[in-house]
Short mmCIF file of C-alpha atoms and ligand atoms in Angstrom, two decimals:
data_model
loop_
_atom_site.label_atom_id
_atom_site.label_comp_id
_atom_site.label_asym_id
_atom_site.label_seq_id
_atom_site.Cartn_x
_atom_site.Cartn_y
_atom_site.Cartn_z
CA UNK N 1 0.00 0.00 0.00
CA UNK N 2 1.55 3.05 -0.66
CA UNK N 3 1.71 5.88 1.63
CA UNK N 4 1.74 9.54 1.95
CA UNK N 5 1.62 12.13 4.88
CA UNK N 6 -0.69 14.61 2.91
CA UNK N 7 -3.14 13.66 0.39
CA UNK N 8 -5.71 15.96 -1.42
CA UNK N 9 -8.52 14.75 -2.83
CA UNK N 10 -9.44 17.17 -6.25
CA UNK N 11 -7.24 19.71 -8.08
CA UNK N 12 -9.60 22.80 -8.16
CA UNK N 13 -8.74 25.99 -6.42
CA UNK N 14 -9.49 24.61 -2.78
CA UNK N 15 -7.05 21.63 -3.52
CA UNK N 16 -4.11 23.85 -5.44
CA UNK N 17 -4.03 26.18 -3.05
CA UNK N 18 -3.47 23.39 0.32
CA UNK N 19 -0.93 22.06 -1.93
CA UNK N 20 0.80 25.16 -2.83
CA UNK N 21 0.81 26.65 0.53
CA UNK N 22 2.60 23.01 2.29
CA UNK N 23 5.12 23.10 -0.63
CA UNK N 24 6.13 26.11 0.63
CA UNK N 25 6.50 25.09 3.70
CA UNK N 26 8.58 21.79 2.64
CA UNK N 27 6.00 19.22 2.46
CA UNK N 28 5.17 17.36 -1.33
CA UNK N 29 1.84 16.71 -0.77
CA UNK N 30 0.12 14.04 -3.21
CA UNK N 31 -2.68 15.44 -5.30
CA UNK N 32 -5.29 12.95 -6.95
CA UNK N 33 -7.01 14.74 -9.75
CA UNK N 34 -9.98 12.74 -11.54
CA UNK N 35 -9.64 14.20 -15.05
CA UNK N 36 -6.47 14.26 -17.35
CA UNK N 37 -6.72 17.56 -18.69
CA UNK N 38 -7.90 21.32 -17.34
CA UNK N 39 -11.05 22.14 -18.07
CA UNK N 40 -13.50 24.62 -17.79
CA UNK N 41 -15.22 23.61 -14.28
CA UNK N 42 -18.86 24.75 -14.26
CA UNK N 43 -18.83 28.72 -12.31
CA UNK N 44 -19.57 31.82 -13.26
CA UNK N 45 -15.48 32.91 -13.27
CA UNK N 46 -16.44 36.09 -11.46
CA UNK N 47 -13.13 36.70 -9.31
CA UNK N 48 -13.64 39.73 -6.91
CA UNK N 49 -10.56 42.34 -5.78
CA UNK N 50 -10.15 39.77 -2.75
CA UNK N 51 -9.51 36.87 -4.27
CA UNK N 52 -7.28 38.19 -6.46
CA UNK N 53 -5.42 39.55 -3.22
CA UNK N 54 -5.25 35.64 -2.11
CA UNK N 55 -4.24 34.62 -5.70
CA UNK N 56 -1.47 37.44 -5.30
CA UNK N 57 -0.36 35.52 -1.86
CA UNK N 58 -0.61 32.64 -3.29
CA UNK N 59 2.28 33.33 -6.11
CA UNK N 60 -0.07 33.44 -9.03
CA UNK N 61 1.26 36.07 -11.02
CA UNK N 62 -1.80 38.87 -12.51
CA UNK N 63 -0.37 39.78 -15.71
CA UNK N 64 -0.76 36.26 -16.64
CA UNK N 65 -3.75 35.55 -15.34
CA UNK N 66 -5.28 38.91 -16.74
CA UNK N 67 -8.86 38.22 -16.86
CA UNK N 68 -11.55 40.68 -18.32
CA UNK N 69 -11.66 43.54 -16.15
CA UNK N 70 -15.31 44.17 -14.01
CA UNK N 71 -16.06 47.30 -12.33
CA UNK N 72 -19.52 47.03 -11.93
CA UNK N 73 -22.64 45.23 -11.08
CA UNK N 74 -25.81 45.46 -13.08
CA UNK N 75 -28.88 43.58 -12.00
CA UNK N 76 -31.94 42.91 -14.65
CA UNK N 77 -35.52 41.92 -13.10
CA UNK N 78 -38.85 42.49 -14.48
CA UNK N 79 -38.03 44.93 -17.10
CA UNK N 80 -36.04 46.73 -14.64
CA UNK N 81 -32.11 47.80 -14.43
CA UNK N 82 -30.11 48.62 -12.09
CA UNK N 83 -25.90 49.38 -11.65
CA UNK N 84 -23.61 50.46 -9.42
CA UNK N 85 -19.57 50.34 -8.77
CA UNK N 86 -18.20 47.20 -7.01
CA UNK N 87 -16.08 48.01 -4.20
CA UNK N 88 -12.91 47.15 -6.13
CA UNK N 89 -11.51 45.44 -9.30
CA UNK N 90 -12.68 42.12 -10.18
CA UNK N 91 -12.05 40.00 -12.91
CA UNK N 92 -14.10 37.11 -15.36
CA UNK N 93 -11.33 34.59 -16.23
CA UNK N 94 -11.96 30.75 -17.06
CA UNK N 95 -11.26 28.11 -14.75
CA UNK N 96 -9.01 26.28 -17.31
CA UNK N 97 -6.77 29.37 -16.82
CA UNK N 98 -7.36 29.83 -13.19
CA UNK N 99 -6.99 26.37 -12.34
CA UNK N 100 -4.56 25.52 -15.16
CA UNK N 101 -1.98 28.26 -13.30
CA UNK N 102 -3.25 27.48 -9.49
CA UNK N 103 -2.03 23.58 -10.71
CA UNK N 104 1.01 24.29 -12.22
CA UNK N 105 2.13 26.71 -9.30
CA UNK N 106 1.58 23.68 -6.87
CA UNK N 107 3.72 21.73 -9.52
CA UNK N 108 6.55 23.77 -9.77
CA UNK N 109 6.66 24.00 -6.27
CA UNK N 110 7.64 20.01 -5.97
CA UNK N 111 3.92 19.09 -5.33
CA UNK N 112 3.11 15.84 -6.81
CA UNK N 113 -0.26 15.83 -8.93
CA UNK N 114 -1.61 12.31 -10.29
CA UNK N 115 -3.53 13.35 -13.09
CA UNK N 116 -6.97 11.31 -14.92
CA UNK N 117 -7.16 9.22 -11.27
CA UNK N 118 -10.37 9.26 -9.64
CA UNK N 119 -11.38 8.72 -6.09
CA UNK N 120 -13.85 6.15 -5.58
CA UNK N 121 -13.93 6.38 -1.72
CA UNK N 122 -12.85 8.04 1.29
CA UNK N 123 -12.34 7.69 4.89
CA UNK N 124 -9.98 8.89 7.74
CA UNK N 125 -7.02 7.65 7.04
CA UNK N 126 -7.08 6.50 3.63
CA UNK N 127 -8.54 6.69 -0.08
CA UNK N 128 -9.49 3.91 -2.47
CA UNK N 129 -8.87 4.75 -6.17
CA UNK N 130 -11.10 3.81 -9.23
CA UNK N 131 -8.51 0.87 -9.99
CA UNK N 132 -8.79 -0.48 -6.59
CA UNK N 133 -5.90 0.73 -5.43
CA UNK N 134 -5.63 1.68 -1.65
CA UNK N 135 -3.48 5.04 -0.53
CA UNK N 136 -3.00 5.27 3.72
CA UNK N 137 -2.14 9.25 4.72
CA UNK N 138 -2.14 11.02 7.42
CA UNK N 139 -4.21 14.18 6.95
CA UNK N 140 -6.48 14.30 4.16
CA UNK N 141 -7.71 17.26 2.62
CA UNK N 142 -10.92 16.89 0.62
CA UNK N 143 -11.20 18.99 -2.08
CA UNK N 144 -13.86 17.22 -4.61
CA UNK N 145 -15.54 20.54 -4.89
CA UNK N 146 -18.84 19.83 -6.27
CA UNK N 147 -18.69 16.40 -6.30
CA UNK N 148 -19.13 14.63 -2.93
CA UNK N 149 -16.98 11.25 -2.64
CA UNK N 150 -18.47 8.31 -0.98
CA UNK N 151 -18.10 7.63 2.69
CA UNK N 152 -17.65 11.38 3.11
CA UNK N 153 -20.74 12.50 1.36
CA UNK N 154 -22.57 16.18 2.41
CA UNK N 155 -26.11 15.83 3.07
CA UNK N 156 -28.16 16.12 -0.08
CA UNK N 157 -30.36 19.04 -0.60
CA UNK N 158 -34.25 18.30 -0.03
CA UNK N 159 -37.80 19.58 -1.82
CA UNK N 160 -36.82 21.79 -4.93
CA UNK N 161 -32.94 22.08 -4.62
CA UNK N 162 -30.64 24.34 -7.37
CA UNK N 163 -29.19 23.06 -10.62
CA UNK N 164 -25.80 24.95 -11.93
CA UNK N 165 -25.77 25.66 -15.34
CA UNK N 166 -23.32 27.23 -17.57
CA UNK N 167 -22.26 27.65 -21.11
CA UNK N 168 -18.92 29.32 -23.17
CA UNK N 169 -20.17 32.01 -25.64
CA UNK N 170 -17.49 32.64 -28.53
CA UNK N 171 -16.71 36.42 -28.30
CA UNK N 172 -19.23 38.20 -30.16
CA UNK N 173 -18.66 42.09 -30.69
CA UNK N 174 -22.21 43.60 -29.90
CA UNK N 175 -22.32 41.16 -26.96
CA UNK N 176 -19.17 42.87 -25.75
CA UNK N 177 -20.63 46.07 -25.97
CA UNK N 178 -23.52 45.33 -24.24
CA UNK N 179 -22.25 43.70 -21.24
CA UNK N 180 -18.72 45.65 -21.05
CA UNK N 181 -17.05 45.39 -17.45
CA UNK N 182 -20.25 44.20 -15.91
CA UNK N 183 -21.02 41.33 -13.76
CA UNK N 184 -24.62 41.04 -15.16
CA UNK N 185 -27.38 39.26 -12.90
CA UNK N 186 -30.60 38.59 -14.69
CA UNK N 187 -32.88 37.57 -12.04
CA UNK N 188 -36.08 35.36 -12.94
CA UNK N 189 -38.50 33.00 -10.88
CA UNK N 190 -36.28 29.89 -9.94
CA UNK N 191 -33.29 31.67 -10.12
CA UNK N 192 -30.62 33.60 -11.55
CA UNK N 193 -28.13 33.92 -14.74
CA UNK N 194 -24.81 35.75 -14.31
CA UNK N 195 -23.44 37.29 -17.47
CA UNK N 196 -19.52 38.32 -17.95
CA UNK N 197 -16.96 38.08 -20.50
CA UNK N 198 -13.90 36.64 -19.93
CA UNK N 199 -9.59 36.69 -20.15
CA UNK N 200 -10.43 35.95 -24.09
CA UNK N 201 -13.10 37.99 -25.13
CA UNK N 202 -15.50 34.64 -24.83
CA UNK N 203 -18.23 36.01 -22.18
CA UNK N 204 -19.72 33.07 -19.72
CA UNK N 205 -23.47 32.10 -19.03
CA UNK N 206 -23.44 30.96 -16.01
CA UNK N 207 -27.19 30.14 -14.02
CA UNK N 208 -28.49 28.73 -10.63
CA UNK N 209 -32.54 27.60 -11.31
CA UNK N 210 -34.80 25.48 -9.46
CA UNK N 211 -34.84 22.20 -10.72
CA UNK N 212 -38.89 23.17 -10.54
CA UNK N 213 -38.05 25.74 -13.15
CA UNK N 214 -36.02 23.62 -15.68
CA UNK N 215 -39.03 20.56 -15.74
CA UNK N 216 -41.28 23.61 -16.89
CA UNK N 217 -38.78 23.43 -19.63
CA UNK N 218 -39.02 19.95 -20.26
CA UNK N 219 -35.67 19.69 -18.52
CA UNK N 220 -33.71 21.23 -21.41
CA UNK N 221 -31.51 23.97 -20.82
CA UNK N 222 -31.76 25.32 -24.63
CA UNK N 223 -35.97 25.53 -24.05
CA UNK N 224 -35.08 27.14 -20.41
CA UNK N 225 -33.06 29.94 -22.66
CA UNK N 226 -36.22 30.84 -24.95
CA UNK N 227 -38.68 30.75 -21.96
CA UNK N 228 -36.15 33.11 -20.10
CA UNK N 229 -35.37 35.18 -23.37
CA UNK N 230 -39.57 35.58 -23.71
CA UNK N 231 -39.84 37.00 -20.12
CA UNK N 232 -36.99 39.37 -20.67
CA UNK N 233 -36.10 41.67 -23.27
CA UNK N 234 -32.77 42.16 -21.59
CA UNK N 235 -31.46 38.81 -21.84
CA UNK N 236 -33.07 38.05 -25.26
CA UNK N 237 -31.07 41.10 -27.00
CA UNK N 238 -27.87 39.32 -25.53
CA UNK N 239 -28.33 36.23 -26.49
CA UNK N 240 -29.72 37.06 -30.08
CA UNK N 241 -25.90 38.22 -30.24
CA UNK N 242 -24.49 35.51 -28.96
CA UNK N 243 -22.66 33.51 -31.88
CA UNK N 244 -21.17 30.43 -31.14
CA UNK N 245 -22.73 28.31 -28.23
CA UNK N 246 -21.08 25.57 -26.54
CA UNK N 247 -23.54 22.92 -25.31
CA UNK N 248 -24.38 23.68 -21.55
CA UNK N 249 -22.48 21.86 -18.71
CA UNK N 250 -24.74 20.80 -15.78
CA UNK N 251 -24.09 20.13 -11.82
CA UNK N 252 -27.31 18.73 -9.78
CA UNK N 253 -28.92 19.65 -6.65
CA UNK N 254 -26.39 22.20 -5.14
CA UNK N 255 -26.54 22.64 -1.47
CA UNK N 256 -26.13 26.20 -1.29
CA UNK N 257 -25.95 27.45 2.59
CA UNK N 258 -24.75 24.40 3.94
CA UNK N 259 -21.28 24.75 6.08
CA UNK N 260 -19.17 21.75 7.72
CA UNK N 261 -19.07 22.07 11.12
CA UNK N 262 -17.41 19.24 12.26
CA UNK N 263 -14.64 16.79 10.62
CA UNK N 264 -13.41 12.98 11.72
CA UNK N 265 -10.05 13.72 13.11
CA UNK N 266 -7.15 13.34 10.34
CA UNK N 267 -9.94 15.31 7.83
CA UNK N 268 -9.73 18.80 6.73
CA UNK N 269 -12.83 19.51 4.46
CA UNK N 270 -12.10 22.12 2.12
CA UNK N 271 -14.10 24.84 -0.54
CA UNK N 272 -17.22 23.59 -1.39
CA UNK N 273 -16.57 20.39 0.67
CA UNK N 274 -16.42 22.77 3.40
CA UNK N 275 -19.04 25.85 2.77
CA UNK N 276 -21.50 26.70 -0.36
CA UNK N 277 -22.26 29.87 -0.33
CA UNK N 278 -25.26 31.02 -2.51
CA UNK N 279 -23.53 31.75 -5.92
CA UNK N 280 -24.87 34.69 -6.77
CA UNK N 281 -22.14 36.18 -4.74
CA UNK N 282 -19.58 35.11 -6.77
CA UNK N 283 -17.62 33.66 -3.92
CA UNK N 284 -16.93 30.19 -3.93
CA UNK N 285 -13.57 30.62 -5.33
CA UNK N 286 -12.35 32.87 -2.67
CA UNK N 287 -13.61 30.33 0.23
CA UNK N 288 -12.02 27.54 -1.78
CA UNK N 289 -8.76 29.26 -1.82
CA UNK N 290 -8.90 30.67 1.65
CA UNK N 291 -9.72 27.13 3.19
CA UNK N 292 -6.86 25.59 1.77
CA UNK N 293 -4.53 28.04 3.05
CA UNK N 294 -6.14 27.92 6.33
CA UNK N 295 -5.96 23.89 6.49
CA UNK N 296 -2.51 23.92 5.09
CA UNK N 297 -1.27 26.00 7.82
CA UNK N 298 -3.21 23.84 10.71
CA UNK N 299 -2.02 20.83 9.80
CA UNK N 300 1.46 21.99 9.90
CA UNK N 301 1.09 23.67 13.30
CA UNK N 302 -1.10 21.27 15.26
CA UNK N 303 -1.26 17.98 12.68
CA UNK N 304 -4.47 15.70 11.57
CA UNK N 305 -6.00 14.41 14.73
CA UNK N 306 -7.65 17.94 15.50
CA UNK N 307 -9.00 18.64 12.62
CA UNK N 308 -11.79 18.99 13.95
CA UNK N 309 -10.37 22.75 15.18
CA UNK N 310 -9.81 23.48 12.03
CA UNK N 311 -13.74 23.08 10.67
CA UNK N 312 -14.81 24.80 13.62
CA UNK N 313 -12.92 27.74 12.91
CA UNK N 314 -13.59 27.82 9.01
CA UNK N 315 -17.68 26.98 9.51
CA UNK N 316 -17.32 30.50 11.96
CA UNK N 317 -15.42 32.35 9.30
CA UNK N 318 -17.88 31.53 6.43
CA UNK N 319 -20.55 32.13 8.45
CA UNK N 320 -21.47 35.56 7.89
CA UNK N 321 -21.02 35.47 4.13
CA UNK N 322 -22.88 32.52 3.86
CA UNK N 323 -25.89 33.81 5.57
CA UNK N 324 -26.07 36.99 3.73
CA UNK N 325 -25.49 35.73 0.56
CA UNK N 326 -28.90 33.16 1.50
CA UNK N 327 -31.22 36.28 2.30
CA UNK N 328 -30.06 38.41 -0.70
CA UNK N 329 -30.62 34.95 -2.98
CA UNK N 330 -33.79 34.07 -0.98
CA UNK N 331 -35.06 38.05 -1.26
CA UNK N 332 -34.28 37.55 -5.04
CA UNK N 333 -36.37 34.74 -5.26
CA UNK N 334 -39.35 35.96 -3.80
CA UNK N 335 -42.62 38.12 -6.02
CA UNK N 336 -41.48 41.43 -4.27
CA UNK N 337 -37.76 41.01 -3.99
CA UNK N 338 -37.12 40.12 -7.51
CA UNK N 339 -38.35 43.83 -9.25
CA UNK N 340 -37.41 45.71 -6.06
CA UNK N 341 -33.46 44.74 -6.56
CA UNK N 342 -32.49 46.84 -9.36
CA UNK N 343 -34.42 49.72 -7.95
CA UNK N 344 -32.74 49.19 -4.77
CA UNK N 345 -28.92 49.24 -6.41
CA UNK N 346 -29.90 52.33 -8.69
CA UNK N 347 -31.38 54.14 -5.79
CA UNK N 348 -28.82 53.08 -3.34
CA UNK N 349 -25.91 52.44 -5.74
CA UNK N 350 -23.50 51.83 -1.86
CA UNK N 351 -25.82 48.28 -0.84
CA UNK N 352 -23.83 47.05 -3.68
CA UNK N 353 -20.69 47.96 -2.26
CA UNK N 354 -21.90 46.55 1.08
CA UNK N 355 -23.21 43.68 -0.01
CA UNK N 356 -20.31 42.83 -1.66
CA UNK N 357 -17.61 43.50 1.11
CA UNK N 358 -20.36 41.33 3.12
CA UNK N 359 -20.11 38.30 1.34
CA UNK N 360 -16.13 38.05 1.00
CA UNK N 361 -14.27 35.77 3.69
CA UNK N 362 -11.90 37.13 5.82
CA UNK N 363 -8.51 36.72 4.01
CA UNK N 364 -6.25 33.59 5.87
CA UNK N 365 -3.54 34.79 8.33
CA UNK N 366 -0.41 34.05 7.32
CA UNK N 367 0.61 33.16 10.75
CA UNK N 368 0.92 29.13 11.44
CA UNK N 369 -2.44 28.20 13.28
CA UNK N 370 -5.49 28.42 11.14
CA UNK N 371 -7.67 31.34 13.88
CA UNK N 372 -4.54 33.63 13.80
CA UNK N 373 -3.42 32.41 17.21
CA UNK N 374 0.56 31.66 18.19
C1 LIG W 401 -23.87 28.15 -10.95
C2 LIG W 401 -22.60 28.46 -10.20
C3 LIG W 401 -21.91 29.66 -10.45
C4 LIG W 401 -20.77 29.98 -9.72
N1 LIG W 401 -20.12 31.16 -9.97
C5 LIG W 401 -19.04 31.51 -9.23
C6 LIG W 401 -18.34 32.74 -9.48
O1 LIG W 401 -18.68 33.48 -10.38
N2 LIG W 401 -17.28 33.03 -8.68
C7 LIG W 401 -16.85 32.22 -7.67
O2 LIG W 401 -15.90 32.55 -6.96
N3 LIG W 401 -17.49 31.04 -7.43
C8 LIG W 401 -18.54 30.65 -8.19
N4 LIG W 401 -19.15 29.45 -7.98
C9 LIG W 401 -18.63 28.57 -6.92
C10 LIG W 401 -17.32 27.91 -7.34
O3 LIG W 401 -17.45 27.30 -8.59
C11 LIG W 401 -16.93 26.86 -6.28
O4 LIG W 401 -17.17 27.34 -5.00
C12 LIG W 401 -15.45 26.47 -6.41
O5 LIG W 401 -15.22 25.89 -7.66
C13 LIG W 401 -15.06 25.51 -5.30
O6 LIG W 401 -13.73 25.11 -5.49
P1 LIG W 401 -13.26 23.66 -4.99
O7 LIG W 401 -11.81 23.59 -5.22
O8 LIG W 401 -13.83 23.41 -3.65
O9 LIG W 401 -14.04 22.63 -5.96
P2 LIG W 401 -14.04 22.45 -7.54
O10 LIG W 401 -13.73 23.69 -8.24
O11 LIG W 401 -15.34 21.77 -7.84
O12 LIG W 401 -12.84 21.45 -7.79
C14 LIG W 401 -12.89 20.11 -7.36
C15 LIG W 401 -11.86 19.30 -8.11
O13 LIG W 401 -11.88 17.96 -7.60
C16 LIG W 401 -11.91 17.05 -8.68
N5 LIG W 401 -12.61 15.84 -8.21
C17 LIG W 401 -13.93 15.72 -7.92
N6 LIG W 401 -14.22 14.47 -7.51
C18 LIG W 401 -13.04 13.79 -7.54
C19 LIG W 401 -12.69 12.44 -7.25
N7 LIG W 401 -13.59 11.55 -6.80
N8 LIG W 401 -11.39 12.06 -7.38
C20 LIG W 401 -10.45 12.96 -7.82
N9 LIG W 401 -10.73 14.24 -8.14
C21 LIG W 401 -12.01 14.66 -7.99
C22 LIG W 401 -12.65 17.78 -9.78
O14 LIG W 401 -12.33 17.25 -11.07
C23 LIG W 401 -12.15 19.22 -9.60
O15 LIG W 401 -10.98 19.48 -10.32
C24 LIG W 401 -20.28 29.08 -8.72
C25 LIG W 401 -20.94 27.87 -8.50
C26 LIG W 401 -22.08 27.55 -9.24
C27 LIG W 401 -22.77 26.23 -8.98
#
């Protein structure tokens, strides 16, 4: 059996970033990745000023990276617009590029990533592998993002949970125009579609919807589009420019709010693993990076057997974003929220601003022990 003191379960930002932060400190931890190649992991790409703070800590150099630059927020409901300044610069970027440079900075660093291996179960202490074979560690950081691994599984989401959508336009000049250096949030009964363009000029459709709201579609995402495109003239002008359409990627039942709040000892639960915050706040990222940092600097100030530290002190600092980010996606969702959001950001152009610095996580100390503490 082979054996490692670190293992991460899942290459995504959560899992690059644990890895990146313990190479620094000397330690080659072992990352299993299920697929082969980068792709384009289903999110909306929206990267606030914050996160690109943590991607600055982390080593991950800007200028390559770029992005599309976003300086704004402009929310669509019920005929209705409304915009205001973010706080500070974000950017759209892919998540090949993101997590293509978050991977290859863990590489270079002497981490070890097993590429096109899948998990097929986890437990304290060790993982099995697709092919049967068994890996024993010490600390294991889960990482599997969206995907829950069995044995460790989150609770699944009851009644009408949230599907993720998303799908790459090919850049398209009048859609450029339109949506410019905007984060665009067309709100609509079931959910929400977030509009940006990205590090290429390609802009990404990215949508959370009641799985309610897609069987009035039949359950196909391209039916969904027309239905939405019908109800708003907003969205239908974009997409009439949109050119080339790759086919939609899909993630089921999402369960957006929920937070770990306890681990087995020797786990460290990590991004979404960890906490899902609504997605509307374009945050997931920035918990998935933060998390790993945190855990990566636990672990190497008080080892795996109190892990359970660790998730305590990670469910407290997602709390508040968490929370908030429910009630603004619950108010969105609701017959009187829905039209009175734009009116609120055009009328009140700073709740953007504070709803935005309210939904970020509290950037990782750098110090050893995950709460700050010596
Ligand atoms: C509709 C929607 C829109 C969103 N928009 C945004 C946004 O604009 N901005 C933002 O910051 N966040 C957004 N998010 C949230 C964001 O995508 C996640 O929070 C973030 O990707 C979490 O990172 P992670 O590393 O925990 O997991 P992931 O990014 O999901 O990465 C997990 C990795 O683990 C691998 N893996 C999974 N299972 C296994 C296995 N069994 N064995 C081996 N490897 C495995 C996967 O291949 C993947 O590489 C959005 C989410 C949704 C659903």
């Amino acid at each position: 059996m082979r054996r490692t003191a670190a293992l991460i379960a899942g290459g995504g930002p959560a899992g690059a970033a644990t890895a990146i932060m313990l190479a620094r400190a000397g330690h080659a931890a072992l990352v299993i990745e299920r697929h082969r190649e980068t792709g384009d992991a289903l999110c909306g790409g929206f990267l606030s000023w914050r996160t690109r703070d943590t991607l600055d800590r982390l080593g991950i150099d800007r200028t390559t990276l770029s992005g599309h630059a976003i300086a704004r927020v402009r929310v669509f409901a019920n005929g209705r617009t409304g915009e205001a300044r973010l706080p500070g610069e974000a950017i759209g970027v892919s998540r090949r590029r993101l997590d293509g440079m978050l991977l290859a900075r863990a590489e270079a660093m002497g981490g070890a990533i097993e590429r096109g291996v899948a998990i097929r179960s986890a437990a304290p202490g060790s993982v099995e592998l697709a092919d049967g074979a068994t890996i024993a560690c010490e600390a294991l950081f889960l990482a599997t993002g969206k995907h829950d691994c069995r044995g460790l599984a989150r609770p699944r989401p009851q009644g009408d949970p949230a599907l993720g959508l998303r799908r790459r336009i090919a850049p398209a000049p009048q859609l450029s125009r339109l949506v410019g250096d905007a984060i665009e949030l067309h709100l609509f009964r079931g959910g929400y579609a977030g509009l940006l363009l990205q590090e290429d000029g390609s802009a990404n459709l990215c949508m959370a919807v009641r799985k309610s709201r897609l069987a009035e579609a039949g359950g196909d995402p391209e039916r969904l589009m027309v239905m939405l495109a019908a109800e708003s003239p907003a969205l239908a002008e974009r997409l009439a420019h949109a050119g080339g359409t790759a086919a939609f990627d899909a993630i089921g039942s999402v369960p957006y709010g929920w937070r770990a709040r306890d681990t087995e000892p020797g786990i460290f639960r990590l991004g979404d693993q960890a906490a899902v915050i609504p997605s509307l706040a374009g945050e997931g990222v920035g918990i998935a990076l933060t998390s790993g940092m945190m855990a990566a600097a636990h672990w190497l100030r008080e080892g795996a057997a109190n892990s359970a530290d660790f998730q305590r002190i990670l469910a407290t600092r997602t709390a508040r974003p968490v929370r908030i980010a429910g009630l603004v996606a619950a108010a969105a969702d609701t017959r009187i929220g829905r039209p009175a959001g734009p009116i609120a950001i055009a009328v009140m152009p700073g709740l953007a601003a504070l709803l935005a610095y309210a939904t970020r996580i509290a950037a990782a100390p750098l110090t050893a022990r995950a709460d700050g503490t010596r």
